[in-house]
Tab-separated table of C-alpha atoms in Angstrom:
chain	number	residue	atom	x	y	z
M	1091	UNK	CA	-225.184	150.871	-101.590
M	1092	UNK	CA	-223.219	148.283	-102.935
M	1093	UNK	CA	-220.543	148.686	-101.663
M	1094	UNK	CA	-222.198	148.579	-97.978
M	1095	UNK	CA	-223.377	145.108	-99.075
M	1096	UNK	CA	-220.397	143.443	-100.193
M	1097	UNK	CA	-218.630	144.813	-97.225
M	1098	UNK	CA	-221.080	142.978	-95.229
M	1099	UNK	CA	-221.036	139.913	-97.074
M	1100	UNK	CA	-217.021	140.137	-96.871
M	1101	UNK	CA	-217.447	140.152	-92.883
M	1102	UNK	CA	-220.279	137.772	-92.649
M	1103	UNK	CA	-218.525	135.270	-94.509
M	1104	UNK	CA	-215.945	134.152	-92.116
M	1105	UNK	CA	-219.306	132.811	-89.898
M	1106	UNK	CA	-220.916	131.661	-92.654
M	1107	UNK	CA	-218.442	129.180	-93.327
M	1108	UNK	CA	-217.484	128.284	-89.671
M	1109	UNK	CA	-221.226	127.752	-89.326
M	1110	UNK	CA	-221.478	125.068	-91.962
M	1111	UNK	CA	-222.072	121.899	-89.736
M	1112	UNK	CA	-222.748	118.517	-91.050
M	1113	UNK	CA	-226.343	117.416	-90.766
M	1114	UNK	CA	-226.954	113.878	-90.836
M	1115	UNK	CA	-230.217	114.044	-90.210
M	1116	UNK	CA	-233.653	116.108	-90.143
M	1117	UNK	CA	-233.276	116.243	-86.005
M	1118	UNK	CA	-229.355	117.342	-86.617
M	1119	UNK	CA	-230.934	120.505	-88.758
M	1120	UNK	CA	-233.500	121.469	-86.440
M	1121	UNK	CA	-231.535	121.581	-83.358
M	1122	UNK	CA	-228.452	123.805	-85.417
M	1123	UNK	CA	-231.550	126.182	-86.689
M	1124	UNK	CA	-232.696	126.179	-83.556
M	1125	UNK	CA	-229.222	126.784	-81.611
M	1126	UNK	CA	-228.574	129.258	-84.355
M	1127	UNK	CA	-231.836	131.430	-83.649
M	1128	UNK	CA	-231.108	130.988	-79.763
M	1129	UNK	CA	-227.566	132.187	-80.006
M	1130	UNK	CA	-227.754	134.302	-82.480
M	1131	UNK	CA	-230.970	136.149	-83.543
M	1132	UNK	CA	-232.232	136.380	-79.945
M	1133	UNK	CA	-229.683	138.287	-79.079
M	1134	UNK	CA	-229.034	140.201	-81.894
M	1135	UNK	CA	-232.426	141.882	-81.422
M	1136	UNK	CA	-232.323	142.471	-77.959
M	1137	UNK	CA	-229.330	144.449	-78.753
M	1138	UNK	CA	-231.088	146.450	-81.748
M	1139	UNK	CA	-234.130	147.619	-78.932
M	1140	UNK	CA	-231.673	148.174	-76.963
M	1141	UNK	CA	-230.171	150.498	-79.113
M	1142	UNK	CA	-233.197	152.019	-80.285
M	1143	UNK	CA	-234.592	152.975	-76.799
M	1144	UNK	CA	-230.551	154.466	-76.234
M	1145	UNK	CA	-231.558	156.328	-79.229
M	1146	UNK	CA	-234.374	157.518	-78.660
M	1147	UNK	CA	-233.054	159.288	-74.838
M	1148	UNK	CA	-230.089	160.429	-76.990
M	1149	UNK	CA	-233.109	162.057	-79.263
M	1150	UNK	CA	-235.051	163.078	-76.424
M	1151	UNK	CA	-232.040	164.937	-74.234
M	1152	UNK	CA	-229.646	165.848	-76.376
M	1153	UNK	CA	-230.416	166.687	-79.657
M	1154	UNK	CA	-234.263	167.594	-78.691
M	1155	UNK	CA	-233.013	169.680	-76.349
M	1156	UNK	CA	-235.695	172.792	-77.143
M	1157	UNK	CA	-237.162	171.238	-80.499
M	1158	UNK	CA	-240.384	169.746	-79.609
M	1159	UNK	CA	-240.305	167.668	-83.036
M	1160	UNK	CA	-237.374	165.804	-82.195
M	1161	UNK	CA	-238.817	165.441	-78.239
M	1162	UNK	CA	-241.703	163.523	-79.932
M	1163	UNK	CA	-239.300	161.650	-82.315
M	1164	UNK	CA	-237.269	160.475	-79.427
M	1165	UNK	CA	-240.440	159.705	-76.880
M	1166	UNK	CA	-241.783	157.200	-79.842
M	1167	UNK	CA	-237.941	155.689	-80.145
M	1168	UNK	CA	-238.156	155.019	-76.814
M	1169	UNK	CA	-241.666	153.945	-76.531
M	1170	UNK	CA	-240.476	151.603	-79.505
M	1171	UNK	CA	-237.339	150.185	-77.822
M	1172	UNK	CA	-239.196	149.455	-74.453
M	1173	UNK	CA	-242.182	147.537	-76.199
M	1174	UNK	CA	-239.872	145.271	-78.035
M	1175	UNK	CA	-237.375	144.647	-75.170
M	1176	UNK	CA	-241.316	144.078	-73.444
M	1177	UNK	CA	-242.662	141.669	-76.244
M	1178	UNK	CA	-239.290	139.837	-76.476
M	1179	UNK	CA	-238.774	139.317	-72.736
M	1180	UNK	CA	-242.330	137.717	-72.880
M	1181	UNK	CA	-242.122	135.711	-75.866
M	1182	UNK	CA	-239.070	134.360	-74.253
M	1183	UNK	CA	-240.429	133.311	-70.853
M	1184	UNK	CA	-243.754	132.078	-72.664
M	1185	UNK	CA	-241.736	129.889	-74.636
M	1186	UNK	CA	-239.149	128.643	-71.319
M	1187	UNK	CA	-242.483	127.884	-69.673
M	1188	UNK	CA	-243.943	126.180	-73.150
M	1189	UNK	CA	-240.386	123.651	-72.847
M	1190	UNK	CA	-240.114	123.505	-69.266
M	1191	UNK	CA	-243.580	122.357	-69.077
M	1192	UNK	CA	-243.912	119.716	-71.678
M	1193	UNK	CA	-241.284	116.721	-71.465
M	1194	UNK	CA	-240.316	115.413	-75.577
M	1195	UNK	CA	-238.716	112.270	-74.952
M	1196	UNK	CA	-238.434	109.150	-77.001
M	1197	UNK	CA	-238.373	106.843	-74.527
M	1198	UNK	CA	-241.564	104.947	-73.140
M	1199	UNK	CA	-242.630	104.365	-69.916
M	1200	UNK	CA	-240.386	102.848	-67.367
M	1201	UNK	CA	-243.207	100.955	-65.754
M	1202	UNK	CA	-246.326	100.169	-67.606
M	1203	UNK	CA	-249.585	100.210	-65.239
M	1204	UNK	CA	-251.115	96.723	-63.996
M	1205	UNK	CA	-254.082	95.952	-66.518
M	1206	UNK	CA	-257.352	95.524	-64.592
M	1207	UNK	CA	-258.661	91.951	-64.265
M	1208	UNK	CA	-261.649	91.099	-66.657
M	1209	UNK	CA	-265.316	91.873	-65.510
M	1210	UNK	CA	-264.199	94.372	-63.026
M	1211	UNK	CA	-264.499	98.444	-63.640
C-alpha cells in the first residue's frame, strides 16, 4: 500500500509544484481554488462516473454473462454512474444559472436616479 502512495505522490508532484501560484491577496486565492476545482475536480469526476457506468455494462455483458449476481452488481454500477453523471450535470447548470443570473461587480452605478423634490410622493 505504500508503495501505491508514494508512487502517486511521485507523479502528483510535478503539478503540485507547477500549481504553486503567488497569491497576493484573499481574491487571488479564491479565484486559483476556484479555477482549480473548475479545471480540475469537475472533470476528474465526471470521468470517474463515467467510468463507473462503463463498468458497470462491462459487469452487466460480459462478465455477468449467465451469473445473475454479477447482472445485479453491474445494473447498480450503472444505476450509480448515471445518477452521478445526473446530479453533476445539474449541480453544474444550477450553479451557471446561479452566476449567470446574479452580476458581482465592484463598480457603482453609472447613473444615480434623480432624487424626488421635497413634499412630493
Amino acid at each position: 500500500m505504500k508503495k501505491i502512495a508514494y508512487t502517486a505522490l511521485a507523479l502528483a508532484l510535478p503539478f503540485m509544484v507547477s500549481a504553486q501560484p503567488r497569491v497576493g491577496s484573499v481574491q487571488d486565492a479564491g479565484s486559483f481554488l476556484i479555477s482549480l476545482i473548475n479545471n480540475v475536480a469537475v472533470p476528474v469526476i465526471f470521468a470517474l462516473a463515467l467510468v463507473v457506468f462503463i463498468w458497470g455494462v462491462f459487469v452487466y455483458f460480459v462478465a455477468g454473462g449467465h451469473n445473475d449476481e454479477q447482472r445485479d452488481k453491474g445494473k447498480k454500477l450503472m444505476l450509480y454512474g448515471i445518477l452521478g453523471i445526473f446530479i453533476m450535470v445539474s449541480v453544474w447548470g444550477l450553479v451557471n444559472i446561479l452566476v449567470n443570473s446574479v452580476t458581482l461587480d465592484n463598480n457603482g452605478p453609472e447613473k444615480l436616479p434623480k432624487a424626488l423634490p421635497t413634499g412630493t410622493r
